[in-house]
Amino acid sequence: MIDPQHHQYAPQQPYPPQHQYAPQHPYQQPYQQAHPYAHPQQPVQPAHHVPREVGDLRRYLFAFIDGMITFFGGFGIGVHFTADKSTGAFWICVAVAFFGLSFVHHVLGAVLFRTTVGKFLCMTRVVRADDAGRPRFWQAVQRWLLGLTWLPMQPIWSLFGDDGDPYEDGCGLRYVHSGDLRR
């Protein structure tokens, strides 16, 4: 038999020609070749890429700023509400204002905005260490409590020979550069 398109002799075959990438099994999907003019696909970053952690200098700076905001803000709120109270009531109100402002600033700020005022000024964000997502409420509470107990526990940790640094992904949260989250 002669092939009319190519004017060549084609032997007669009992079966139709098979594509070389034809499925081997009836339920197997056929191999799909990329279109020759298609743009090459860009490498896809994993959905849970966690940026690098901030350095100690930046951490000390935003901790100092946040500490001053909490200290002076809590003291100012305590003075405002106890202008004519006794000394005991004054210090109780100052302590409640200090811890309340600290909780709102460090926990709710981290959960709602992924930052506090000091971290914002230092271009730092708080993210989950496993997938760089927004911190969960109870993670932020645990991290806040860890931060409150870190300084008073330093003498005890030094007795055991440990440096007492709890900030390496403590409570599943990490401080990262805010510019790294936009990539």
PDB file of N, CA and C in Angstrom, residues 31-75:
ATOM      1  N   TYR A  31       0.803  10.290  28.872  1.00  0.00           N
ATOM      2  CA  TYR A  31       1.894  11.238  29.065  1.00  0.00           C
ATOM      3  C   TYR A  31       1.589  12.490  28.251  1.00  0.00           C
ATOM      4  N   GLN A  32       1.687  13.641  28.909  1.00  0.00           N
ATOM      5  CA  GLN A  32       1.420  14.895  28.204  1.00  0.00           C
ATOM      6  C   GLN A  32       2.734  15.644  28.025  1.00  0.00           C
ATOM      7  N   GLN A  33       3.047  15.907  26.793  1.00  0.00           N
ATOM      8  CA  GLN A  33       4.273  16.598  26.481  1.00  0.00           C
ATOM      9  C   GLN A  33       4.034  18.101  26.581  1.00  0.00           C
ATOM     10  N   ALA A  34       5.056  18.823  27.067  1.00  0.00           N
ATOM     11  CA  ALA A  34       4.934  20.273  27.198  1.00  0.00           C
ATOM     12  C   ALA A  34       4.837  20.908  25.822  1.00  0.00           C
ATOM     13  N   HIS A  35       4.064  21.958  25.737  1.00  0.00           N
ATOM     14  CA  HIS A  35       3.910  22.696  24.488  1.00  0.00           C
ATOM     15  C   HIS A  35       5.239  23.366  24.152  1.00  0.00           C
ATOM     16  N   PRO A  36       5.674  23.322  22.884  1.00  0.00           N
ATOM     17  CA  PRO A  36       7.002  23.854  22.562  1.00  0.00           C
ATOM     18  C   PRO A  36       7.137  25.357  22.773  1.00  0.00           C
ATOM     19  N   TYR A  37       6.029  26.111  22.751  1.00  0.00           N
ATOM     20  CA  TYR A  37       6.115  27.552  22.927  1.00  0.00           C
ATOM     21  C   TYR A  37       5.698  27.997  24.318  1.00  0.00           C
ATOM     22  N   ALA A  38       5.484  27.054  25.205  1.00  0.00           N
ATOM     23  CA  ALA A  38       5.069  27.399  26.567  1.00  0.00           C
ATOM     24  C   ALA A  38       6.254  27.994  27.325  1.00  0.00           C
ATOM     25  N   HIS A  39       5.952  28.929  28.251  1.00  0.00           N
ATOM     26  CA  HIS A  39       6.995  29.529  29.068  1.00  0.00           C
ATOM     27  C   HIS A  39       7.427  28.512  30.114  1.00  0.00           C
ATOM     28  N   PRO A  40       8.708  28.458  30.396  1.00  0.00           N
ATOM     29  CA  PRO A  40       9.145  27.520  31.443  1.00  0.00           C
ATOM     30  C   PRO A  40       8.566  27.942  32.781  1.00  0.00           C
ATOM     31  N   GLN A  41       8.187  26.989  33.565  1.00  0.00           N
ATOM     32  CA  GLN A  41       7.583  27.294  34.857  1.00  0.00           C
ATOM     33  C   GLN A  41       8.653  27.780  35.814  1.00  0.00           C
ATOM     34  N   GLN A  42       8.282  28.797  36.597  1.00  0.00           N
ATOM     35  CA  GLN A  42       9.186  29.311  37.607  1.00  0.00           C
ATOM     36  C   GLN A  42       9.230  28.322  38.765  1.00  0.00           C
ATOM     37  N   PRO A  43      10.391  28.181  39.396  1.00  0.00           N
ATOM     38  CA  PRO A  43      10.429  27.279  40.552  1.00  0.00           C
ATOM     39  C   PRO A  43       9.513  27.807  41.644  1.00  0.00           C
ATOM     40  N   VAL A  44       8.731  26.954  42.193  1.00  0.00           N
ATOM     41  CA  VAL A  44       7.755  27.325  43.207  1.00  0.00           C
ATOM     42  C   VAL A  44       8.386  27.124  44.570  1.00  0.00           C
ATOM     43  N   GLN A  45       8.333  28.182  45.396  1.00  0.00           N
ATOM     44  CA  GLN A  45       8.845  28.054  46.746  1.00  0.00           C
ATOM     45  C   GLN A  45       7.824  27.283  47.573  1.00  0.00           C
ATOM     46  N   PRO A  46       8.290  26.552  48.565  1.00  0.00           N
ATOM     47  CA  PRO A  46       7.347  25.853  49.420  1.00  0.00           C
ATOM     48  C   PRO A  46       6.425  26.843  50.114  1.00  0.00           C
ATOM     49  N   ALA A  47       5.200  26.424  50.354  1.00  0.00           N
ATOM     50  CA  ALA A  47       4.202  27.311  50.948  1.00  0.00           C
ATOM     51  C   ALA A  47       4.572  27.692  52.376  1.00  0.00           C
ATOM     52  N   HIS A  48       5.377  26.919  53.025  1.00  0.00           N
ATOM     53  CA  HIS A  48       5.709  27.188  54.416  1.00  0.00           C
ATOM     54  C   HIS A  48       7.187  27.538  54.583  1.00  0.00           C
ATOM     55  N   HIS A  49       7.687  28.401  53.698  1.00  0.00           N
ATOM     56  CA  HIS A  49       9.066  28.880  53.809  1.00  0.00           C
ATOM     57  C   HIS A  49       9.155  29.818  55.004  1.00  0.00           C
ATOM     58  N   VAL A  50      10.031  29.512  55.959  1.00  0.00           N
ATOM     59  CA  VAL A  50      10.190  30.337  57.148  1.00  0.00           C
ATOM     60  C   VAL A  50      11.444  31.186  56.976  1.00  0.00           C
ATOM     61  N   PRO A  51      11.302  32.520  57.035  1.00  0.00           N
ATOM     62  CA  PRO A  51      12.455  33.401  56.838  1.00  0.00           C
ATOM     63  C   PRO A  51      13.483  33.256  57.957  1.00  0.00           C
ATOM     64  N   ARG A  52      14.632  33.876  57.724  1.00  0.00           N
ATOM     65  CA  ARG A  52      15.708  33.828  58.717  1.00  0.00           C
ATOM     66  C   ARG A  52      15.322  34.611  59.970  1.00  0.00           C
ATOM     67  N   GLU A  53      15.912  34.228  61.061  1.00  0.00           N
ATOM     68  CA  GLU A  53      15.622  34.857  62.338  1.00  0.00           C
ATOM     69  C   GLU A  53      16.438  36.138  62.501  1.00  0.00           C
ATOM     70  N   VAL A  54      15.918  37.085  63.284  1.00  0.00           N
ATOM     71  CA  VAL A  54      16.633  38.345  63.499  1.00  0.00           C
ATOM     72  C   VAL A  54      17.824  38.110  64.426  1.00  0.00           C
ATOM     73  N   GLY A  55      18.774  39.026  64.382  1.00  0.00           N
ATOM     74  CA  GLY A  55      19.961  38.924  65.222  1.00  0.00           C
ATOM     75  C   GLY A  55      19.709  39.443  66.628  1.00  0.00           C
ATOM     76  N   ASP A  56      20.699  39.251  67.480  1.00  0.00           N
ATOM     77  CA  ASP A  56      20.571  39.638  68.883  1.00  0.00           C
ATOM     78  C   ASP A  56      20.483  41.151  69.070  1.00  0.00           C
ATOM     79  N   LEU A  57      21.225  41.917  68.291  1.00  0.00           N
ATOM     80  CA  LEU A  57      21.203  43.373  68.447  1.00  0.00           C
ATOM     81  C   LEU A  57      19.811  43.930  68.187  1.00  0.00           C
ATOM     82  N   ARG A  58      19.190  43.490  67.115  1.00  0.00           N
ATOM     83  CA  ARG A  58      17.826  43.935  66.810  1.00  0.00           C
ATOM     84  C   ARG A  58      16.848  43.470  67.902  1.00  0.00           C
ATOM     85  N   ARG A  59      17.031  42.247  68.384  1.00  0.00           N
ATOM     86  CA  ARG A  59      16.171  41.718  69.444  1.00  0.00           C
ATOM     87  C   ARG A  59      16.302  42.544  70.719  1.00  0.00           C
ATOM     88  N   TYR A  60      17.528  42.921  71.097  1.00  0.00           N
ATOM     89  CA  TYR A  60      17.721  43.747  72.289  1.00  0.00           C
ATOM     90  C   TYR A  60      17.088  45.114  72.110  1.00  0.00           C
ATOM     91  N   LEU A  61      17.199  45.670  70.909  1.00  0.00           N
ATOM     92  CA  LEU A  61      16.647  46.992  70.652  1.00  0.00           C
ATOM     93  C   LEU A  61      15.123  46.990  70.760  1.00  0.00           C
ATOM     94  N   PHE A  62      14.440  46.036  70.099  1.00  0.00           N
ATOM     95  CA  PHE A  62      12.979  46.068  70.199  1.00  0.00           C
ATOM     96  C   PHE A  62      12.494  45.640  71.580  1.00  0.00           C
ATOM     97  N   ALA A  63      13.255  44.808  72.285  1.00  0.00           N
ATOM     98  CA  ALA A  63      12.874  44.456  73.662  1.00  0.00           C
ATOM     99  C   ALA A  63      12.981  45.673  74.574  1.00  0.00           C
ATOM    100  N   PHE A  64      14.016  46.493  74.367  1.00  0.00           N
ATOM    101  CA  PHE A  64      14.174  47.717  75.154  1.00  0.00           C
ATOM    102  C   PHE A  64      13.029  48.687  74.875  1.00  0.00           C
ATOM    103  N   ILE A  65      12.702  48.896  73.601  1.00  0.00           N
ATOM    104  CA  ILE A  65      11.615  49.816  73.239  1.00  0.00           C
ATOM    105  C   ILE A  65      10.290  49.322  73.809  1.00  0.00           C
ATOM    106  N   ASP A  66       9.985  48.041  73.617  1.00  0.00           N
ATOM    107  CA  ASP A  66       8.727  47.493  74.142  1.00  0.00           C
ATOM    108  C   ASP A  66       8.692  47.535  75.670  1.00  0.00           C
ATOM    109  N   GLY A  67       9.831  47.301  76.310  1.00  0.00           N
ATOM    110  CA  GLY A  67       9.894  47.364  77.773  1.00  0.00           C
ATOM    111  C   GLY A  67       9.626  48.763  78.296  1.00  0.00           C
ATOM    112  N   MET A  68      10.191  49.760  77.610  1.00  0.00           N
ATOM    113  CA  MET A  68       9.976  51.147  78.048  1.00  0.00           C
ATOM    114  C   MET A  68       8.511  51.566  77.841  1.00  0.00           C
ATOM    115  N   ILE A  69       7.931  51.146  76.735  1.00  0.00           N
ATOM    116  CA  ILE A  69       6.516  51.454  76.494  1.00  0.00           C
ATOM    117  C   ILE A  69       5.648  50.813  77.572  1.00  0.00           C
ATOM    118  N   THR A  70       5.925  49.566  77.887  1.00  0.00           N
ATOM    119  CA  THR A  70       5.134  48.865  78.900  1.00  0.00           C
ATOM    120  C   THR A  70       5.355  49.472  80.281  1.00  0.00           C
ATOM    121  N   PHE A  71       6.603  49.761  80.639  1.00  0.00           N
ATOM    122  CA  PHE A  71       6.906  50.285  81.974  1.00  0.00           C
ATOM    123  C   PHE A  71       6.287  51.658  82.181  1.00  0.00           C
ATOM    124  N   PHE A  72       6.610  52.589  81.282  1.00  0.00           N
ATOM    125  CA  PHE A  72       6.105  53.949  81.470  1.00  0.00           C
ATOM    126  C   PHE A  72       4.606  54.048  81.202  1.00  0.00           C
ATOM    127  N   GLY A  73       4.108  53.293  80.244  1.00  0.00           N
ATOM    128  CA  GLY A  73       2.666  53.286  79.998  1.00  0.00           C
ATOM    129  C   GLY A  73       1.884  52.704  81.161  1.00  0.00           C
ATOM    130  N   GLY A  74       2.352  51.590  81.710  1.00  0.00           N
ATOM    131  CA  GLY A  74       1.683  50.988  82.876  1.00  0.00           C
ATOM    132  C   GLY A  74       1.751  51.891  84.088  1.00  0.00           C
ATOM    133  N   PHE A  75       2.898  52.511  84.309  1.00  0.00           N
ATOM    134  CA  PHE A  75       3.034  53.436  85.429  1.00  0.00           C
ATOM    135  C   PHE A  75       2.132  54.648  85.247  1.00  0.00           C
TER     136      PHE A  75
END
